[in-house]
Short mmCIF file of C-alpha atoms and ligand atoms in Angstrom, two decimals:
data_model
loop_
_atom_site.label_atom_id
_atom_site.label_comp_id
_atom_site.label_asym_id
_atom_site.label_seq_id
_atom_site.Cartn_x
_atom_site.Cartn_y
_atom_site.Cartn_z
CA UNK A 1 203.41 145.16 143.59
CA UNK A 2 204.08 146.01 139.95
CA UNK A 3 203.06 142.56 138.62
CA UNK A 4 200.12 142.29 140.92
CA UNK A 5 196.90 141.12 139.26
CA UNK A 6 193.74 143.28 139.51
CA UNK A 7 192.14 140.49 141.55
CA UNK A 8 194.90 140.65 144.16
CA UNK A 9 194.80 144.44 144.21
CA UNK A 10 191.03 144.30 144.76
CA UNK A 11 191.44 141.76 147.53
CA UNK A 12 193.88 144.05 149.28
CA UNK A 13 191.46 147.01 149.00
CA UNK A 14 188.72 144.85 150.51
CA UNK A 15 191.01 143.73 153.30
CA UNK A 16 192.16 147.28 154.05
CA UNK A 17 188.60 148.65 154.09
CA UNK A 18 187.55 145.82 156.43
CA UNK A 19 190.50 146.52 158.72
CA UNK A 20 189.67 150.24 158.77
CA UNK A 21 186.06 149.45 159.67
CA UNK A 22 187.12 146.91 162.29
CA UNK A 23 189.42 149.51 163.89
CA UNK A 24 186.52 151.96 164.09
CA UNK A 25 184.19 149.31 165.49
CA UNK A 26 186.69 148.47 168.24
CA UNK A 27 186.57 151.98 169.67
CA UNK A 28 183.98 152.86 172.28
CA UNK A 29 181.30 155.29 171.14
CA UNK A 30 181.11 158.35 173.40
CA UNK A 31 177.74 159.58 174.64
CA UNK A 32 176.22 162.18 172.36
CA UNK A 33 174.04 162.89 169.38
CA UNK A 34 175.42 161.59 166.08
CA UNK A 35 173.91 163.04 162.88
CA UNK A 36 174.57 160.28 160.38
CA UNK A 37 174.22 160.81 156.63
CA UNK A 38 172.88 157.76 154.79
CA UNK A 39 172.62 156.97 151.05
CA UNK A 40 170.21 158.84 148.76
CA UNK A 41 169.60 155.76 146.65
CA UNK A 42 172.72 153.69 146.22
CA UNK A 43 173.27 151.69 149.41
CA UNK A 44 177.02 151.57 148.76
CA UNK A 45 177.22 155.31 149.42
CA UNK A 46 177.66 154.86 153.15
CA UNK A 47 180.88 155.82 154.87
CA UNK A 48 182.89 153.56 157.15
CA UNK A 49 182.32 156.01 159.99
CA UNK A 50 178.58 156.01 159.37
CA UNK A 51 178.52 152.19 159.52
CA UNK A 52 180.66 152.17 162.63
CA UNK A 53 178.41 154.67 164.44
CA UNK A 54 175.20 152.92 163.42
CA UNK A 55 176.61 149.52 164.43
CA UNK A 56 177.66 150.75 167.89
CA UNK A 57 174.88 153.20 168.79
CA UNK A 58 172.48 151.57 171.23
CA UNK A 59 169.64 153.71 169.83
CA UNK A 60 168.97 155.05 166.34
CA UNK A 61 166.26 157.67 165.84
CA UNK A 62 164.89 157.41 162.31
CA UNK A 63 162.22 159.25 160.37
CA UNK A 64 160.63 156.04 159.12
CA UNK A 65 161.88 153.01 161.02
CA UNK A 66 160.63 150.49 158.44
CA UNK A 67 162.43 152.30 155.65
CA UNK A 68 165.66 152.58 157.65
CA UNK A 69 165.52 148.94 158.74
CA UNK A 70 166.21 148.00 155.10
CA UNK A 71 169.48 149.93 155.09
CA UNK A 72 170.49 148.56 158.49
CA UNK A 73 169.61 144.97 157.55
CA UNK A 74 171.69 145.34 154.41
CA UNK A 75 174.69 145.89 156.69
CA UNK A 76 173.57 143.42 159.40
CA UNK A 77 172.98 146.14 161.94
CA UNK A 78 170.26 145.32 164.46
CA UNK A 79 170.27 148.37 166.75
CA UNK A 80 167.12 149.58 168.47
CA UNK A 81 165.22 151.96 166.18
CA UNK A 82 162.83 154.62 167.39
CA UNK A 83 160.72 156.91 165.19
CA UNK A 84 161.55 160.62 165.13
CA UNK A 85 159.50 162.64 162.65
CA UNK A 86 157.64 165.93 162.49
CA UNK A 87 154.50 164.49 164.12
CA UNK A 88 156.14 163.03 167.23
CA UNK A 89 159.29 165.16 167.52
CA UNK A 90 158.07 167.38 170.38
CA UNK A 91 157.14 164.30 172.43
CA UNK A 92 160.23 162.24 171.57
CA UNK A 93 162.87 164.94 171.90
CA UNK A 94 163.06 164.98 175.73
CA UNK A 95 163.32 161.18 175.75
CA UNK A 96 166.23 161.18 173.30
CA UNK A 97 167.99 163.93 175.23
CA UNK A 98 167.49 162.00 178.47
CA UNK A 99 169.12 158.93 176.91
CA UNK A 100 172.16 160.97 175.93
CA UNK A 101 172.30 162.60 179.37
CA UNK A 102 172.26 159.10 180.84
CA UNK A 103 175.51 158.37 178.97
CA UNK A 104 174.34 156.78 175.73
CA UNK A 105 175.07 157.49 172.09
CA UNK A 106 172.02 158.28 169.98
CA UNK A 107 172.27 158.35 166.18
CA UNK A 108 169.83 160.37 164.09
CA UNK A 109 169.19 159.34 160.49
CA UNK A 110 166.59 160.41 157.95
CA UNK A 111 165.01 158.40 155.14
CA UNK A 112 167.86 159.42 152.85
CA UNK A 113 170.80 161.78 152.81
CA UNK A 114 171.83 164.17 155.53
CA UNK A 115 169.52 164.61 158.52
CA UNK A 116 168.18 168.16 159.08
CA UNK A 117 168.42 169.05 155.38
CA UNK A 118 164.68 169.43 154.71
CA UNK A 119 164.37 166.67 157.29
CA UNK A 120 163.75 166.56 161.07
CA UNK A 121 166.45 167.22 163.65
CA UNK A 122 167.10 170.95 163.92
CA UNK A 123 165.37 171.39 167.30
CA UNK A 124 166.93 168.20 168.64
CA UNK A 125 170.40 169.49 167.77
CA UNK A 126 169.66 172.90 169.26
CA UNK A 127 168.35 171.50 172.52
CA UNK A 128 171.21 169.01 172.77
CA UNK A 129 173.72 171.84 172.34
CA UNK A 130 171.85 174.03 174.82
CA UNK A 131 172.01 171.17 177.32
CA UNK A 132 175.79 170.94 176.86
CA UNK A 133 175.61 167.52 175.17
CA UNK A 134 178.06 166.37 172.53
CA UNK A 135 176.71 166.75 168.98
CA UNK A 136 178.66 165.57 165.98
CA UNK A 137 177.98 165.14 162.29
CA UNK A 138 179.04 162.06 160.34
CA UNK A 139 178.97 163.64 156.88
CA UNK A 140 178.03 161.85 153.71
CA UNK A 141 175.45 161.93 150.93
CA UNK A 142 173.04 164.77 150.37
CA UNK A 143 170.92 165.35 147.28
CA UNK A 144 171.84 169.07 147.50
CA UNK A 145 175.54 168.63 146.77
CA UNK A 146 175.13 165.60 144.51
CA UNK A 147 172.80 167.65 142.31
CA UNK A 148 174.81 170.86 142.43
CA UNK A 149 178.12 169.25 141.58
CA UNK A 150 176.79 167.29 138.61
CA UNK A 151 174.75 170.14 137.10
CA UNK A 152 177.52 172.00 135.26
CA UNK A 153 176.40 175.34 136.72
CA UNK A 154 178.52 177.67 138.89
CA UNK A 155 179.41 176.07 142.22
CA UNK A 156 181.50 178.82 143.82
CA UNK A 157 178.46 180.11 145.65
CA UNK A 158 174.93 178.72 145.86
CA UNK A 159 171.72 179.13 147.79
CA UNK A 160 169.70 176.12 148.88
CA UNK A 161 165.99 177.02 148.78
CA UNK A 162 164.62 173.75 150.23
CA UNK A 163 161.12 172.90 149.01
CA UNK A 164 159.20 175.78 147.44
CA UNK A 165 155.58 176.22 148.61
CA UNK A 166 153.19 173.78 146.88
CA UNK A 167 150.78 176.53 145.73
CA UNK A 168 151.65 178.84 142.87
CA UNK A 169 150.93 182.18 144.63
CA UNK A 170 153.20 181.66 147.65
CA UNK A 171 155.72 179.90 145.39
CA UNK A 172 155.99 182.93 143.10
CA UNK A 173 156.32 185.22 146.14
CA UNK A 174 159.19 183.11 147.44
CA UNK A 175 160.84 183.07 144.01
CA UNK A 176 160.43 186.85 143.62
CA UNK A 177 162.59 187.33 146.70
CA UNK A 178 165.36 185.38 144.91
CA UNK A 179 165.41 187.17 141.55
CA UNK A 180 168.46 189.26 142.45
CA UNK A 181 170.29 186.56 144.39
CA UNK A 182 173.64 186.40 142.56
CA UNK A 183 174.25 182.69 143.13
CA UNK A 184 173.17 179.34 141.75
CA UNK A 185 169.84 178.26 143.31
CA UNK A 186 169.08 174.71 144.42
CA UNK A 187 165.52 173.52 145.14
CA UNK A 188 164.05 170.21 146.22
CA UNK A 189 160.88 169.33 144.34
CA UNK A 190 158.51 166.41 143.89
CA UNK A 191 157.92 164.89 140.45
CA UNK A 192 154.14 165.62 140.41
CA UNK A 193 154.72 169.33 141.14
CA UNK A 194 157.75 169.72 138.87
CA UNK A 195 156.09 171.14 135.73
CA UNK A 196 154.12 173.82 137.59
CA UNK A 197 157.05 174.71 139.77
CA UNK A 198 159.34 175.08 136.72
CA UNK A 199 156.70 177.26 135.04
CA UNK A 200 156.71 179.59 138.05
CA UNK A 201 160.52 179.65 138.10
CA UNK A 202 160.54 180.52 134.41
CA UNK A 203 157.96 183.29 134.85
CA UNK A 204 159.64 184.84 137.88
CA UNK A 205 163.36 184.16 137.36
CA UNK A 206 163.39 184.57 133.57
CA UNK A 207 165.08 182.48 130.93
CA UNK A 208 167.99 181.15 132.92
CA UNK A 209 169.87 177.94 132.36
CA UNK A 210 168.70 175.19 134.69
CA UNK A 211 169.13 171.50 135.38
CA UNK A 212 166.77 168.85 136.71
CA UNK A 213 168.80 166.20 138.52
CA UNK A 214 166.65 163.10 138.80
CA UNK A 215 167.12 159.82 140.69
CA UNK A 216 170.68 160.63 141.67
CA UNK A 217 172.90 157.63 142.44
CA UNK A 218 170.13 155.28 141.26
CA UNK A 219 169.68 153.14 138.16
CA UNK A 220 167.71 155.80 136.28
CA UNK A 221 169.85 158.80 137.21
CA UNK A 222 169.24 161.51 134.59
CA UNK A 223 170.18 165.15 134.05
CA UNK A 224 167.81 167.35 132.04
CA UNK A 225 169.58 170.55 130.95
CA UNK A 226 168.17 173.64 129.24
CA UNK A 227 166.68 177.05 129.83
CA UNK A 228 163.83 177.10 132.34
CA UNK A 229 161.21 177.70 129.65
CA UNK A 230 162.54 174.82 127.51
CA UNK A 231 162.47 172.54 130.56
CA UNK A 232 158.84 173.51 131.27
CA UNK A 233 157.87 172.34 127.78
CA UNK A 234 159.96 169.19 128.08
CA UNK A 235 158.46 168.17 131.44
CA UNK A 236 154.92 169.08 130.42
CA UNK A 237 155.25 166.88 127.35
CA UNK A 238 157.01 164.07 129.13
CA UNK A 239 156.42 164.10 132.88
CA UNK A 240 159.15 162.49 134.96
CA UNK A 241 158.92 160.13 137.92
CA UNK A 242 161.14 159.72 140.94
CA UNK A 243 163.07 162.19 143.05
CA UNK A 244 164.22 165.50 141.62
CA UNK A 245 166.36 168.49 142.46
CA UNK A 246 166.19 171.67 140.37
CA UNK A 247 169.33 173.78 139.98
CA UNK A 248 169.01 177.26 138.47
CA UNK A 249 171.90 179.38 137.19
CA UNK A 250 172.59 182.82 138.69
CA UNK A 251 171.10 185.84 136.91
CA UNK A 252 174.27 186.82 135.16
CA UNK A 253 174.33 187.86 131.53
CA UNK A 254 176.62 185.01 130.59
CA UNK A 255 174.21 182.39 131.88
CA UNK A 256 170.97 184.04 130.82
CA UNK A 257 170.61 182.97 127.24
CA UNK A 258 167.78 185.26 126.16
CA UNK A 259 167.23 184.80 122.50
CA UNK A 260 165.53 187.31 120.20
CA UNK A 261 162.54 185.03 119.73
CA UNK A 262 161.83 185.16 123.46
CA UNK A 263 162.36 188.95 123.63
CA UNK A 264 160.08 189.46 120.64
CA UNK A 265 157.38 187.23 122.10
CA UNK A 266 157.50 189.14 125.38
CA UNK A 267 157.43 192.47 123.52
CA UNK A 268 154.43 191.33 121.53
CA UNK A 269 152.58 190.42 124.74
CA UNK A 270 153.54 193.70 126.39
CA UNK A 271 152.50 195.78 123.36
CA UNK A 272 148.96 194.54 123.77
CA UNK A 273 148.57 196.73 126.83
CA UNK A 274 151.41 199.31 126.63
CA UNK A 275 153.09 201.84 124.42
CA UNK A 276 156.26 200.82 122.58
CA UNK A 277 158.36 202.82 125.04
CA UNK A 278 156.83 201.15 128.10
CA UNK A 279 156.94 197.68 126.54
CA UNK A 280 160.64 198.12 125.75
CA UNK A 281 161.33 199.24 129.30
CA UNK A 282 159.36 196.32 130.80
CA UNK A 283 161.09 193.70 128.67
CA UNK A 284 164.54 195.24 129.20
CA UNK A 285 164.06 195.16 132.96
CA UNK A 286 162.60 191.67 132.99
CA UNK A 287 165.55 190.17 131.12
CA UNK A 288 168.43 192.43 132.09
CA UNK A 289 169.44 192.90 128.44
CA UNK A 290 170.53 195.96 126.43
CA UNK A 291 167.70 198.45 126.00
CA UNK A 292 168.86 199.52 122.55
CA UNK A 293 168.61 195.95 121.28
CA UNK A 294 165.10 195.49 122.69
CA UNK A 295 164.10 198.83 121.15
CA UNK A 296 165.31 197.64 117.73
CA UNK A 297 163.25 194.46 118.08
CA UNK A 298 160.25 196.54 119.17
CA UNK A 299 160.59 198.84 116.14
CA UNK A 300 160.84 195.86 113.80
CA UNK A 301 157.72 194.41 115.40
CA UNK A 302 155.72 197.66 115.04
CA UNK A 303 156.82 197.95 111.39
CA UNK A 304 155.78 194.39 110.60
CA UNK A 305 152.43 195.07 112.29
CA UNK A 306 151.94 198.21 110.10
CA UNK A 307 152.42 196.32 106.82
N1 LIG B 1 167.96 165.10 153.70
C1 LIG B 1 167.94 164.69 152.33
C2 LIG B 1 169.30 164.97 151.68
O1 LIG B 1 170.20 165.44 152.37
O2 LIG B 1 169.46 164.68 150.50
C3 LIG B 1 166.81 165.35 151.57
C4 LIG B 1 165.46 164.98 152.11
S1 LIG B 1 164.12 165.78 151.34
C5 LIG B 1 162.81 165.31 152.40
C6 LIG B 1 163.79 164.80 149.95
C7 LIG B 1 164.12 165.51 148.64
O3 LIG B 1 165.50 165.38 148.37
C8 LIG B 1 163.42 164.93 147.44
O4 LIG B 1 162.11 165.47 147.28
C9 LIG B 1 164.32 165.36 146.30
O5 LIG B 1 164.10 166.71 145.99
C10 LIG B 1 165.70 165.24 146.98
N2 LIG B 1 166.28 163.90 146.74
C11 LIG B 1 166.50 162.93 147.64
N3 LIG B 1 167.08 161.87 147.05
C12 LIG B 1 167.24 162.18 145.76
C13 LIG B 1 167.79 161.51 144.63
N4 LIG B 1 168.29 160.28 144.74
N5 LIG B 1 167.80 162.14 143.44
C14 LIG B 1 167.30 163.39 143.31
N6 LIG B 1 166.75 164.07 144.35
C15 LIG B 1 166.74 163.48 145.54
#
């Protein structure tokens, strides 16, 4: 093998992958519900098991059948597709369960990524399990983990917050409940709502490090890194298009890069309606920084105002 050319080595990888897929395709597919993860942009991000399940399942339930047909056609899979989305789920669920009870395999896919992750399927899984039916996950892509792992923020523990509410009031309420959560936060967002959503995150969560992971696995994949307030300015000035995930660092002192300019600006705003003592307390609590340092900045500010 030592003198093998790259072309030969590639040919062997192709052959081995084909054999592995062929072996999977030869096996019968047991009755049950298969939760199949599909690519989040790059069609090559599909596993051999996912292809083998989709190729053998007599029925595939998909959020948007036209969208999923493109993926299936790409791999020459012509299984029966049936729509399963939030508007028809209650009606379709018993039919899908009946098919599985009758001894068939049913695959569930969403438009992209892992089904059930901010996508339909939870009740279907629950009812299938309650009915004693086999449920199995064919893991693969999800924007949650793709974004988290590429963000350069702590990964030892994280909380996935799904989509935040579209309106600012409920969004801030939801964010307020997360201010003390000691883990990295991951949110799905849409490009048109991104700037306002980031502004609310900045106001409620403070000046934490954050990352916008955009168009993951696609041609225009981009990471925007910075503090939340810097990202607000960046996105307001240059709005982005495409699909985005926002990852926010935990509220630990190491990650919260509160600079004096930000503390002074907040003190200035607070001093408009409060005494120095109260303003110092408010800013200290908001940023989790040393009170003595904020007090010094407050004194300097009052002195400069006096002159
Ligand atoms: N179930 C999917 C998964 O596991 O990735 C997520 C579905 S959710 C309805 C769609 C959201 O996922 C988008 O609004 C965006 O926040 C995120 N998303 C999906 N694909 C993405 C991509 N390629 N790049 C960045 N974010 C993506």
